[in-house]
Amino acid sequence: GQLRIKKFLVIMDAFTNKELDNKDLAKMEHLDSRIKRIARGSGRTTNEVSELISEFKKFQVTKHASNRALIKC
């Protein structure tokens, strides 16, 4: 729970402002050099950075599904 959130926050601190503002963060999953840079900057592994990106993608999918359901109502 809280430990996982703290870990994600540390990783997010290593993102540039442009990366944080990018709504299509999911595309970054395929950019190994960027993931490596973020991992080095946050003191975390590339797997942990990829996990954060994967969680973000799941959140986006859920959010879009919820928005579509609200529109149909």
PDB file of N, CA, C and O in Angstrom:
ATOM      1  N   GLY A   1       0.779  -1.185   0.000  1.00  0.00           N
ATOM      2  CA  GLY A   1       0.000   0.000   0.000  1.00  0.00           C
ATOM      3  C   GLY A   1       0.831   1.264   0.000  1.00  0.00           C
ATOM      4  O   GLY A   1       1.237   1.747  -1.052  1.00  0.00           O
ATOM      5  N   GLN A   2       1.093   1.779   1.197  1.00  0.00           N
ATOM      6  CA  GLN A   2       1.790   3.060   1.314  1.00  0.00           C
ATOM      7  C   GLN A   2       3.226   2.983   0.817  1.00  0.00           C
ATOM      8  O   GLN A   2       3.719   3.929   0.198  1.00  0.00           O
ATOM      9  N   LEU A   3       3.895   1.864   1.077  1.00  0.00           N
ATOM     10  CA  LEU A   3       5.278   1.699   0.629  1.00  0.00           C
ATOM     11  C   LEU A   3       5.350   1.722  -0.896  1.00  0.00           C
ATOM     12  O   LEU A   3       6.241   2.344  -1.484  1.00  0.00           O
ATOM     13  N   ARG A   4       4.386   1.091  -1.530  1.00  0.00           N
ATOM     14  CA  ARG A   4       4.337   1.064  -2.996  1.00  0.00           C
ATOM     15  C   ARG A   4       4.110   2.464  -3.555  1.00  0.00           C
ATOM     16  O   ARG A   4       4.735   2.864  -4.537  1.00  0.00           O
ATOM     17  N   ILE A   5       3.224   3.224  -2.929  1.00  0.00           N
ATOM     18  CA  ILE A   5       2.966   4.599  -3.375  1.00  0.00           C
ATOM     19  C   ILE A   5       4.214   5.447  -3.212  1.00  0.00           C
ATOM     20  O   ILE A   5       4.577   6.214  -4.102  1.00  0.00           O
ATOM     21  N   LYS A   6       4.903   5.300  -2.087  1.00  0.00           N
ATOM     22  CA  LYS A   6       6.134   6.056  -1.867  1.00  0.00           C
ATOM     23  C   LYS A   6       7.179   5.706  -2.929  1.00  0.00           C
ATOM     24  O   LYS A   6       7.888   6.577  -3.427  1.00  0.00           O
ATOM     25  N   LYS A   7       7.271   4.419  -3.271  1.00  0.00           N
ATOM     26  CA  LYS A   7       8.213   3.979  -4.296  1.00  0.00           C
ATOM     27  C   LYS A   7       7.875   4.641  -5.632  1.00  0.00           C
ATOM     28  O   LYS A   7       8.754   5.150  -6.318  1.00  0.00           O
ATOM     29  N   PHE A   8       6.592   4.671  -5.981  1.00  0.00           N
ATOM     30  CA  PHE A   8       6.177   5.295  -7.227  1.00  0.00           C
ATOM     31  C   PHE A   8       6.463   6.799  -7.217  1.00  0.00           C
ATOM     32  O   PHE A   8       6.862   7.360  -8.235  1.00  0.00           O
ATOM     33  N   LEU A   9       6.270   7.438  -6.085  1.00  0.00           N
ATOM     34  CA  LEU A   9       6.549   8.876  -5.996  1.00  0.00           C
ATOM     35  C   LEU A   9       8.027   9.168  -6.203  1.00  0.00           C
ATOM     36  O   LEU A   9       8.388  10.152  -6.857  1.00  0.00           O
ATOM     37  N   VAL A  10       8.886   8.326  -5.650  1.00  0.00           N
ATOM     38  CA  VAL A  10      10.336   8.490  -5.841  1.00  0.00           C
ATOM     39  C   VAL A  10      10.677   8.348  -7.320  1.00  0.00           C
ATOM     40  O   VAL A  10      11.464   9.133  -7.862  1.00  0.00           O
ATOM     41  N   ILE A  11      10.080   7.380  -7.975  1.00  0.00           N
ATOM     42  CA  ILE A  11      10.323   7.183  -9.409  1.00  0.00           C
ATOM     43  C   ILE A  11       9.822   8.394 -10.192  1.00  0.00           C
ATOM     44  O   ILE A  11      10.514   8.909 -11.079  1.00  0.00           O
ATOM     45  N   MET A  12       8.644   8.886  -9.847  1.00  0.00           N
ATOM     46  CA  MET A  12       8.065  10.023 -10.558  1.00  0.00           C
ATOM     47  C   MET A  12       8.911  11.284 -10.384  1.00  0.00           C
ATOM     48  O   MET A  12       8.952  12.133 -11.277  1.00  0.00           O
ATOM     49  N   ASP A  13       9.608  11.402  -9.260  1.00  0.00           N
ATOM     50  CA  ASP A  13      10.492  12.547  -9.050  1.00  0.00           C
ATOM     51  C   ASP A  13      11.636  12.571 -10.059  1.00  0.00           C
ATOM     52  O   ASP A  13      12.225  13.622 -10.308  1.00  0.00           O
ATOM     53  N   ALA A  14      11.973  11.424 -10.634  1.00  0.00           N
ATOM     54  CA  ALA A  14      13.052  11.339 -11.621  1.00  0.00           C
ATOM     55  C   ALA A  14      12.572  11.656 -13.035  1.00  0.00           C
ATOM     56  O   ALA A  14      13.383  11.765 -13.950  1.00  0.00           O
ATOM     57  N   PHE A  15      11.259  11.811 -13.239  1.00  0.00           N
ATOM     58  CA  PHE A  15      10.711  12.177 -14.544  1.00  0.00           C
ATOM     59  C   PHE A  15      10.994  13.656 -14.790  1.00  0.00           C
ATOM     60  O   PHE A  15      11.041  14.459 -13.856  1.00  0.00           O
ATOM     61  N   THR A  16      11.125  14.033 -16.049  1.00  0.00           N
ATOM     62  CA  THR A  16      11.204  15.450 -16.385  1.00  0.00           C
ATOM     63  C   THR A  16       9.783  16.019 -16.341  1.00  0.00           C
ATOM     64  O   THR A  16       8.802  15.271 -16.368  1.00  0.00           O
ATOM     65  N   ASN A  17       9.679  17.331 -16.295  1.00  0.00           N
ATOM     66  CA  ASN A  17       8.349  17.957 -16.306  1.00  0.00           C
ATOM     67  C   ASN A  17       7.586  17.595 -17.572  1.00  0.00           C
ATOM     68  O   ASN A  17       6.384  17.361 -17.537  1.00  0.00           O
ATOM     69  N   LYS A  18       8.299  17.526 -18.694  1.00  0.00           N
ATOM     70  CA  LYS A  18       7.659  17.180 -19.967  1.00  0.00           C
ATOM     71  C   LYS A  18       7.094  15.762 -19.913  1.00  0.00           C
ATOM     72  O   LYS A  18       5.986  15.508 -20.388  1.00  0.00           O
ATOM     73  N   GLU A  19       7.842  14.832 -19.309  1.00  0.00           N
ATOM     74  CA  GLU A  19       7.362  13.461 -19.188  1.00  0.00           C
ATOM     75  C   GLU A  19       6.135  13.387 -18.281  1.00  0.00           C
ATOM     76  O   GLU A  19       5.197  12.654 -18.559  1.00  0.00           O
ATOM     77  N   LEU A  20       6.149  14.154 -17.202  1.00  0.00           N
ATOM     78  CA  LEU A  20       5.011  14.150 -16.284  1.00  0.00           C
ATOM     79  C   LEU A  20       3.765  14.754 -16.918  1.00  0.00           C
ATOM     80  O   LEU A  20       2.653  14.336 -16.615  1.00  0.00           O
ATOM     81  N   ASP A  21       3.955  15.734 -17.786  1.00  0.00           N
ATOM     82  CA  ASP A  21       2.822  16.382 -18.448  1.00  0.00           C
ATOM     83  C   ASP A  21       2.295  15.582 -19.629  1.00  0.00           C
ATOM     84  O   ASP A  21       1.188  15.825 -20.108  1.00  0.00           O
ATOM     85  N   ASN A  22       3.067  14.619 -20.097  1.00  0.00           N
ATOM     86  CA  ASN A  22       2.700  13.821 -21.259  1.00  0.00           C
ATOM     87  C   ASN A  22       1.533  12.905 -20.913  1.00  0.00           C
ATOM     88  O   ASN A  22       1.632  12.047 -20.055  1.00  0.00           O
ATOM     89  N   LYS A  23       0.435  13.067 -21.605  1.00  0.00           N
ATOM     90  CA  LYS A  23      -0.745  12.247 -21.344  1.00  0.00           C
ATOM     91  C   LYS A  23      -0.590  10.838 -21.915  1.00  0.00           C
ATOM     92  O   LYS A  23      -1.301   9.928 -21.537  1.00  0.00           O
ATOM     93  N   ASP A  24       0.343  10.665 -22.828  1.00  0.00           N
ATOM     94  CA  ASP A  24       0.537   9.361 -23.451  1.00  0.00           C
ATOM     95  C   ASP A  24       1.809   8.697 -22.907  1.00  0.00           C
ATOM     96  O   ASP A  24       2.680   8.277 -23.650  1.00  0.00           O
ATOM     97  N   LEU A  25       1.896   8.619 -21.612  1.00  0.00           N
ATOM     98  CA  LEU A  25       3.045   8.025 -20.936  1.00  0.00           C
ATOM     99  C   LEU A  25       3.234   6.570 -21.335  1.00  0.00           C
ATOM    100  O   LEU A  25       4.339   6.054 -21.311  1.00  0.00           O
ATOM    101  N   ALA A  26       2.167   5.927 -21.746  1.00  0.00           N
ATOM    102  CA  ALA A  26       2.234   4.509 -22.114  1.00  0.00           C
ATOM    103  C   ALA A  26       3.220   4.257 -23.252  1.00  0.00           C
ATOM    104  O   ALA A  26       3.849   3.206 -23.301  1.00  0.00           O
ATOM    105  N   LYS A  27       3.372   5.211 -24.151  1.00  0.00           N
ATOM    106  CA  LYS A  27       4.311   5.043 -25.256  1.00  0.00           C
ATOM    107  C   LYS A  27       5.748   4.961 -24.763  1.00  0.00           C
ATOM    108  O   LYS A  27       6.600   4.409 -25.426  1.00  0.00           O
ATOM    109  N   MET A  28       6.002   5.516 -23.601  1.00  0.00           N
ATOM    110  CA  MET A  28       7.348   5.524 -23.051  1.00  0.00           C
ATOM    111  C   MET A  28       7.811   4.123 -22.666  1.00  0.00           C
ATOM    112  O   MET A  28       8.997   3.868 -22.521  1.00  0.00           O
ATOM    113  N   GLU A  29       6.888   3.207 -22.532  1.00  0.00           N
ATOM    114  CA  GLU A  29       7.211   1.849 -22.118  1.00  0.00           C
ATOM    115  C   GLU A  29       8.220   1.194 -23.065  1.00  0.00           C
ATOM    116  O   GLU A  29       8.969   0.315 -22.669  1.00  0.00           O
ATOM    117  N   HIS A  30       8.250   1.627 -24.304  1.00  0.00           N
ATOM    118  CA  HIS A  30       9.122   1.024 -25.300  1.00  0.00           C
ATOM    119  C   HIS A  30      10.432   1.790 -25.475  1.00  0.00           C
ATOM    120  O   HIS A  30      11.225   1.440 -26.337  1.00  0.00           O
ATOM    121  N   LEU A  31      10.668   2.813 -24.695  1.00  0.00           N
ATOM    122  CA  LEU A  31      11.883   3.609 -24.807  1.00  0.00           C
ATOM    123  C   LEU A  31      12.855   3.231 -23.696  1.00  0.00           C
ATOM    124  O   LEU A  31      12.878   3.824 -22.630  1.00  0.00           O
ATOM    125  N   ASP A  32      13.663   2.201 -23.966  1.00  0.00           N
ATOM    126  CA  ASP A  32      14.559   1.649 -22.948  1.00  0.00           C
ATOM    127  C   ASP A  32      15.517   2.673 -22.366  1.00  0.00           C
ATOM    128  O   ASP A  32      15.764   2.676 -21.157  1.00  0.00           O
ATOM    129  N   SER A  33      16.048   3.562 -23.196  1.00  0.00           N
ATOM    130  CA  SER A  33      17.023   4.536 -22.687  1.00  0.00           C
ATOM    131  C   SER A  33      16.376   5.484 -21.676  1.00  0.00           C
ATOM    132  O   SER A  33      16.993   5.841 -20.663  1.00  0.00           O
ATOM    133  N   ARG A  34      15.143   5.853 -21.927  1.00  0.00           N
ATOM    134  CA  ARG A  34      14.448   6.755 -21.008  1.00  0.00           C
ATOM    135  C   ARG A  34      14.131   6.042 -19.688  1.00  0.00           C
ATOM    136  O   ARG A  34      14.279   6.607 -18.611  1.00  0.00           O
ATOM    137  N   ILE A  35      13.712   4.791 -19.787  1.00  0.00           N
ATOM    138  CA  ILE A  35      13.415   4.009 -18.586  1.00  0.00           C
ATOM    139  C   ILE A  35      14.683   3.820 -17.762  1.00  0.00           C
ATOM    140  O   ILE A  35      14.656   3.956 -16.529  1.00  0.00           O
ATOM    141  N   LYS A  36      15.802   3.543 -18.422  1.00  0.00           N
ATOM    142  CA  LYS A  36      17.078   3.388 -17.710  1.00  0.00           C
ATOM    143  C   LYS A  36      17.478   4.677 -17.009  1.00  0.00           C
ATOM    144  O   LYS A  36      17.956   4.655 -15.878  1.00  0.00           O
ATOM    145  N   ARG A  37      17.285   5.830 -17.686  1.00  0.00           N
ATOM    146  CA  ARG A  37      17.629   7.116 -17.087  1.00  0.00           C
ATOM    147  C   ARG A  37      16.789   7.377 -15.849  1.00  0.00           C
ATOM    148  O   ARG A  37      17.295   7.806 -14.817  1.00  0.00           O
ATOM    149  N   ILE A  38      15.501   7.102 -15.938  1.00  0.00           N
ATOM    150  CA  ILE A  38      14.598   7.315 -14.800  1.00  0.00           C
ATOM    151  C   ILE A  38      14.972   6.381 -13.657  1.00  0.00           C
ATOM    152  O   ILE A  38      14.996   6.793 -12.488  1.00  0.00           O
ATOM    153  N   ALA A  39      15.294   5.139 -13.982  1.00  0.00           N
ATOM    154  CA  ALA A  39      15.690   4.177 -12.945  1.00  0.00           C
ATOM    155  C   ALA A  39      16.959   4.652 -12.233  1.00  0.00           C
ATOM    156  O   ALA A  39      17.034   4.621 -10.994  1.00  0.00           O
ATOM    157  N   ARG A  40      17.948   5.097 -12.996  1.00  0.00           N
ATOM    158  CA  ARG A  40      19.184   5.601 -12.378  1.00  0.00           C
ATOM    159  C   ARG A  40      18.903   6.817 -11.511  1.00  0.00           C
ATOM    160  O   ARG A  40      19.418   6.936 -10.397  1.00  0.00           O
ATOM    161  N   GLY A  41      18.079   7.725 -12.011  1.00  0.00           N
ATOM    162  CA  GLY A  41      17.769   8.958 -11.287  1.00  0.00           C
ATOM    163  C   GLY A  41      16.965   8.740 -10.019  1.00  0.00           C
ATOM    164  O   GLY A  41      17.042   9.526  -9.078  1.00  0.00           O
ATOM    165  N   SER A  42      16.214   7.657  -9.981  1.00  0.00           N
ATOM    166  CA  SER A  42      15.367   7.393  -8.812  1.00  0.00           C
ATOM    167  C   SER A  42      15.985   6.359  -7.867  1.00  0.00           C
ATOM    168  O   SER A  42      15.459   6.126  -6.782  1.00  0.00           O
ATOM    169  N   GLY A  43      17.061   5.724  -8.306  1.00  0.00           N
ATOM    170  CA  GLY A  43      17.671   4.685  -7.482  1.00  0.00           C
ATOM    171  C   GLY A  43      16.851   3.403  -7.467  1.00  0.00           C
ATOM    172  O   GLY A  43      16.963   2.590  -6.558  1.00  0.00           O
ATOM    173  N   ARG A  44      16.031   3.221  -8.464  1.00  0.00           N
ATOM    174  CA  ARG A  44      15.166   2.043  -8.583  1.00  0.00           C
ATOM    175  C   ARG A  44      15.585   1.216  -9.790  1.00  0.00           C
ATOM    176  O   ARG A  44      16.407   1.641 -10.587  1.00  0.00           O
ATOM    177  N   THR A  45      14.978   0.065  -9.959  1.00  0.00           N
ATOM    178  CA  THR A  45      15.306  -0.794 -11.090  1.00  0.00           C
ATOM    179  C   THR A  45      14.454  -0.432 -12.297  1.00  0.00           C
ATOM    180  O   THR A  45      13.400   0.209 -12.161  1.00  0.00           O
ATOM    181  N   THR A  46      14.908  -0.870 -13.459  1.00  0.00           N
ATOM    182  CA  THR A  46      14.116  -0.639 -14.672  1.00  0.00           C
ATOM    183  C   THR A  46      12.783  -1.383 -14.584  1.00  0.00           C
ATOM    184  O   THR A  46      11.778  -0.890 -15.100  1.00  0.00           O
ATOM    185  N   ASN A  47      12.769  -2.516 -13.907  1.00  0.00           N
ATOM    186  CA  ASN A  47      11.505  -3.254 -13.734  1.00  0.00           C
ATOM    187  C   ASN A  47      10.504  -2.445 -12.920  1.00  0.00           C
ATOM    188  O   ASN A  47       9.305  -2.458 -13.209  1.00  0.00           O
ATOM    189  N   GLU A  48      10.980  -1.743 -11.899  1.00  0.00           N
ATOM    190  CA  GLU A  48      10.077  -0.929 -11.079  1.00  0.00           C
ATOM    191  C   GLU A  48       9.523   0.248 -11.876  1.00  0.00           C
ATOM    192  O   GLU A  48       8.349   0.602 -11.736  1.00  0.00           O
ATOM    193  N   VAL A  49      10.353   0.850 -12.721  1.00  0.00           N
ATOM    194  CA  VAL A  49       9.888   1.955 -13.563  1.00  0.00           C
ATOM    195  C   VAL A  49       8.854   1.432 -14.557  1.00  0.00           C
ATOM    196  O   VAL A  49       7.792   2.043 -14.747  1.00  0.00           O
ATOM    197  N   SER A  50       9.132   0.281 -15.153  1.00  0.00           N
ATOM    198  CA  SER A  50       8.181  -0.321 -16.092  1.00  0.00           C
ATOM    199  C   SER A  50       6.876  -0.669 -15.391  1.00  0.00           C
ATOM    200  O   SER A  50       5.794  -0.531 -15.975  1.00  0.00           O
ATOM    201  N   GLU A  51       6.961  -1.102 -14.137  1.00  0.00           N
ATOM    202  CA  GLU A  51       5.756  -1.418 -13.359  1.00  0.00           C
ATOM    203  C   GLU A  51       4.901  -0.164 -13.170  1.00  0.00           C
ATOM    204  O   GLU A  51       3.681  -0.213 -13.311  1.00  0.00           O
ATOM    205  N   LEU A  52       5.543   0.957 -12.874  1.00  0.00           N
ATOM    206  CA  LEU A  52       4.807   2.213 -12.704  1.00  0.00           C
ATOM    207  C   LEU A  52       4.099   2.587 -14.003  1.00  0.00           C
ATOM    208  O   LEU A  52       2.920   2.947 -13.995  1.00  0.00           O
ATOM    209  N   ILE A  53       4.793   2.478 -15.116  1.00  0.00           N
ATOM    210  CA  ILE A  53       4.200   2.813 -16.415  1.00  0.00           C
ATOM    211  C   ILE A  53       3.032   1.883 -16.715  1.00  0.00           C
ATOM    212  O   ILE A  53       1.980   2.316 -17.184  1.00  0.00           O
ATOM    213  N   SER A  54       3.201   0.605 -16.407  1.00  0.00           N
ATOM    214  CA  SER A  54       2.138  -0.372 -16.620  1.00  0.00           C
ATOM    215  C   SER A  54       0.912  -0.049 -15.768  1.00  0.00           C
ATOM    216  O   SER A  54      -0.225  -0.113 -16.244  1.00  0.00           O
ATOM    217  N   GLU A  55       1.120   0.320 -14.517  1.00  0.00           N
ATOM    218  CA  GLU A  55       0.017   0.701 -13.636  1.00  0.00           C
ATOM    219  C   GLU A  55      -0.696   1.939 -14.169  1.00  0.00           C
ATOM    220  O   GLU A  55      -1.919   2.044 -14.111  1.00  0.00           O
ATOM    221  N   PHE A  56       0.077   2.885 -14.697  1.00  0.00           N
ATOM    222  CA  PHE A  56      -0.513   4.092 -15.262  1.00  0.00           C
ATOM    223  C   PHE A  56      -1.397   3.742 -16.455  1.00  0.00           C
ATOM    224  O   PHE A  56      -2.490   4.282 -16.608  1.00  0.00           O
ATOM    225  N   LYS A  57      -0.921   2.821 -17.303  1.00  0.00           N
ATOM    226  CA  LYS A  57      -1.716   2.389 -18.453  1.00  0.00           C
ATOM    227  C   LYS A  57      -3.029   1.770 -17.999  1.00  0.00           C
ATOM    228  O   LYS A  57      -4.088   2.055 -18.559  1.00  0.00           O
ATOM    229  N   LYS A  58      -2.986   0.930 -16.972  1.00  0.00           N
ATOM    230  CA  LYS A  58      -4.205   0.304 -16.459  1.00  0.00           C
ATOM    231  C   LYS A  58      -5.171   1.360 -15.944  1.00  0.00           C
ATOM    232  O   LYS A  58      -6.377   1.273 -16.160  1.00  0.00           O
ATOM    233  N   PHE A  59      -4.637   2.360 -15.259  1.00  0.00           N
ATOM    234  CA  PHE A  59      -5.464   3.443 -14.742  1.00  0.00           C
ATOM    235  C   PHE A  59      -6.135   4.192 -15.887  1.00  0.00           C
ATOM    236  O   PHE A  59      -7.328   4.501 -15.812  1.00  0.00           O
ATOM    237  N   GLN A  60      -5.373   4.482 -16.948  1.00  0.00           N
ATOM    238  CA  GLN A  60      -5.942   5.198 -18.091  1.00  0.00           C
ATOM    239  C   GLN A  60      -7.072   4.408 -18.734  1.00  0.00           C
ATOM    240  O   GLN A  60      -8.104   4.972 -19.082  1.00  0.00           O
ATOM    241  N   VAL A  61      -6.880   3.109 -18.893  1.00  0.00           N
ATOM    242  CA  VAL A  61      -7.913   2.261 -19.502  1.00  0.00           C
ATOM    243  C   VAL A  61      -9.175   2.281 -18.645  1.00  0.00           C
ATOM    244  O   VAL A  61     -10.280   2.437 -19.155  1.00  0.00           O
ATOM    245  N   THR A  62      -9.006   2.149 -17.342  1.00  0.00           N
ATOM    246  CA  THR A  62     -10.140   2.164 -16.416  1.00  0.00           C
ATOM    247  C   THR A  62     -10.851   3.515 -16.458  1.00  0.00           C
ATOM    248  O   THR A  62     -12.076   3.577 -16.490  1.00  0.00           O
ATOM    249  N   LYS A  63     -10.067   4.577 -16.483  1.00  0.00           N
ATOM    250  CA  LYS A  63     -10.632   5.924 -16.523  1.00  0.00           C
ATOM    251  C   LYS A  63     -11.436   6.139 -17.797  1.00  0.00           C
ATOM    252  O   LYS A  63     -12.551   6.658 -17.762  1.00  0.00           O
ATOM    253  N   HIS A  64     -10.886   5.718 -18.939  1.00  0.00           N
ATOM    254  CA  HIS A  64     -11.606   5.880 -20.205  1.00  0.00           C
ATOM    255  C   HIS A  64     -12.881   5.049 -20.243  1.00  0.00           C
ATOM    256  O   HIS A  64     -13.908   5.491 -20.750  1.00  0.00           O
ATOM    257  N   ALA A  65     -12.827   3.852 -19.681  1.00  0.00           N
ATOM    258  CA  ALA A  65     -14.025   2.986 -19.636  1.00  0.00           C
ATOM    259  C   ALA A  65     -15.104   3.623 -18.774  1.00  0.00           C
ATOM    260  O   ALA A  65     -16.281   3.609 -19.114  1.00  0.00           O
ATOM    261  N   SER A  66     -14.697   4.217 -17.662  1.00  0.00           N
ATOM    262  CA  SER A  66     -15.653   4.882 -16.769  1.00  0.00           C
ATOM    263  C   SER A  66     -16.278   6.084 -17.464  1.00  0.00           C
ATOM    264  O   SER A  66     -17.488   6.318 -17.343  1.00  0.00           O
ATOM    265  N   ASN A  67     -15.476   6.833 -18.172  1.00  0.00           N
ATOM    266  CA  ASN A  67     -16.001   8.007 -18.902  1.00  0.00           C
ATOM    267  C   ASN A  67     -17.004   7.591 -19.961  1.00  0.00           C
ATOM    268  O   ASN A  67     -18.035   8.231 -20.126  1.00  0.00           O
ATOM    269  N   ARG A  68     -16.710   6.503 -20.675  1.00  0.00           N
ATOM    270  CA  ARG A  68     -17.634   6.023 -21.710  1.00  0.00           C
ATOM    271  C   ARG A  68     -18.950   5.554 -21.074  1.00  0.00           C
ATOM    272  O   ARG A  68     -20.020   5.789 -21.623  1.00  0.00           O
ATOM    273  N   ALA A  69     -18.848   4.916 -19.917  1.00  0.00           N
ATOM    274  CA  ALA A  69     -20.063   4.438 -19.237  1.00  0.00           C
ATOM    275  C   ALA A  69     -20.920   5.627 -18.791  1.00  0.00           C
ATOM    276  O   ALA A  69     -22.148   5.573 -18.870  1.00  0.00           O
ATOM    277  N   LEU A  70     -20.286   6.694 -18.325  1.00  0.00           N
ATOM    278  CA  LEU A  70     -21.023   7.879 -17.902  1.00  0.00           C
ATOM    279  C   LEU A  70     -21.710   8.558 -19.079  1.00  0.00           C
ATOM    280  O   LEU A  70     -22.824   9.067 -18.954  1.00  0.00           O
ATOM    281  N   ILE A  71     -21.066   8.548 -20.218  1.00  0.00           N
ATOM    282  CA  ILE A  71     -21.638   9.182 -21.409  1.00  0.00           C
ATOM    283  C   ILE A  71     -22.881   8.424 -21.875  1.00  0.00           C
ATOM    284  O   ILE A  71     -23.858   9.032 -22.309  1.00  0.00           O
ATOM    285  N   LYS A  72     -22.868   7.097 -21.758  1.00  0.00           N
ATOM    286  CA  LYS A  72     -24.009   6.286 -22.191  1.00  0.00           C
ATOM    287  C   LYS A  72     -25.231   6.465 -21.300  1.00  0.00           C
ATOM    288  O   LYS A  72     -26.337   6.196 -21.723  1.00  0.00           O
ATOM    289  N   CYS A  73     -25.039   6.893 -20.070  1.00  0.00           N
ATOM    290  CA  CYS A  73     -26.163   7.031 -19.131  1.00  0.00           C
ATOM    291  C   CYS A  73     -27.088   8.099 -19.504  1.00  0.00           C
ATOM    292  O   CYS A  73     -27.343   8.924 -19.986  1.00  0.00           O
TER     293      CYS A  73
END
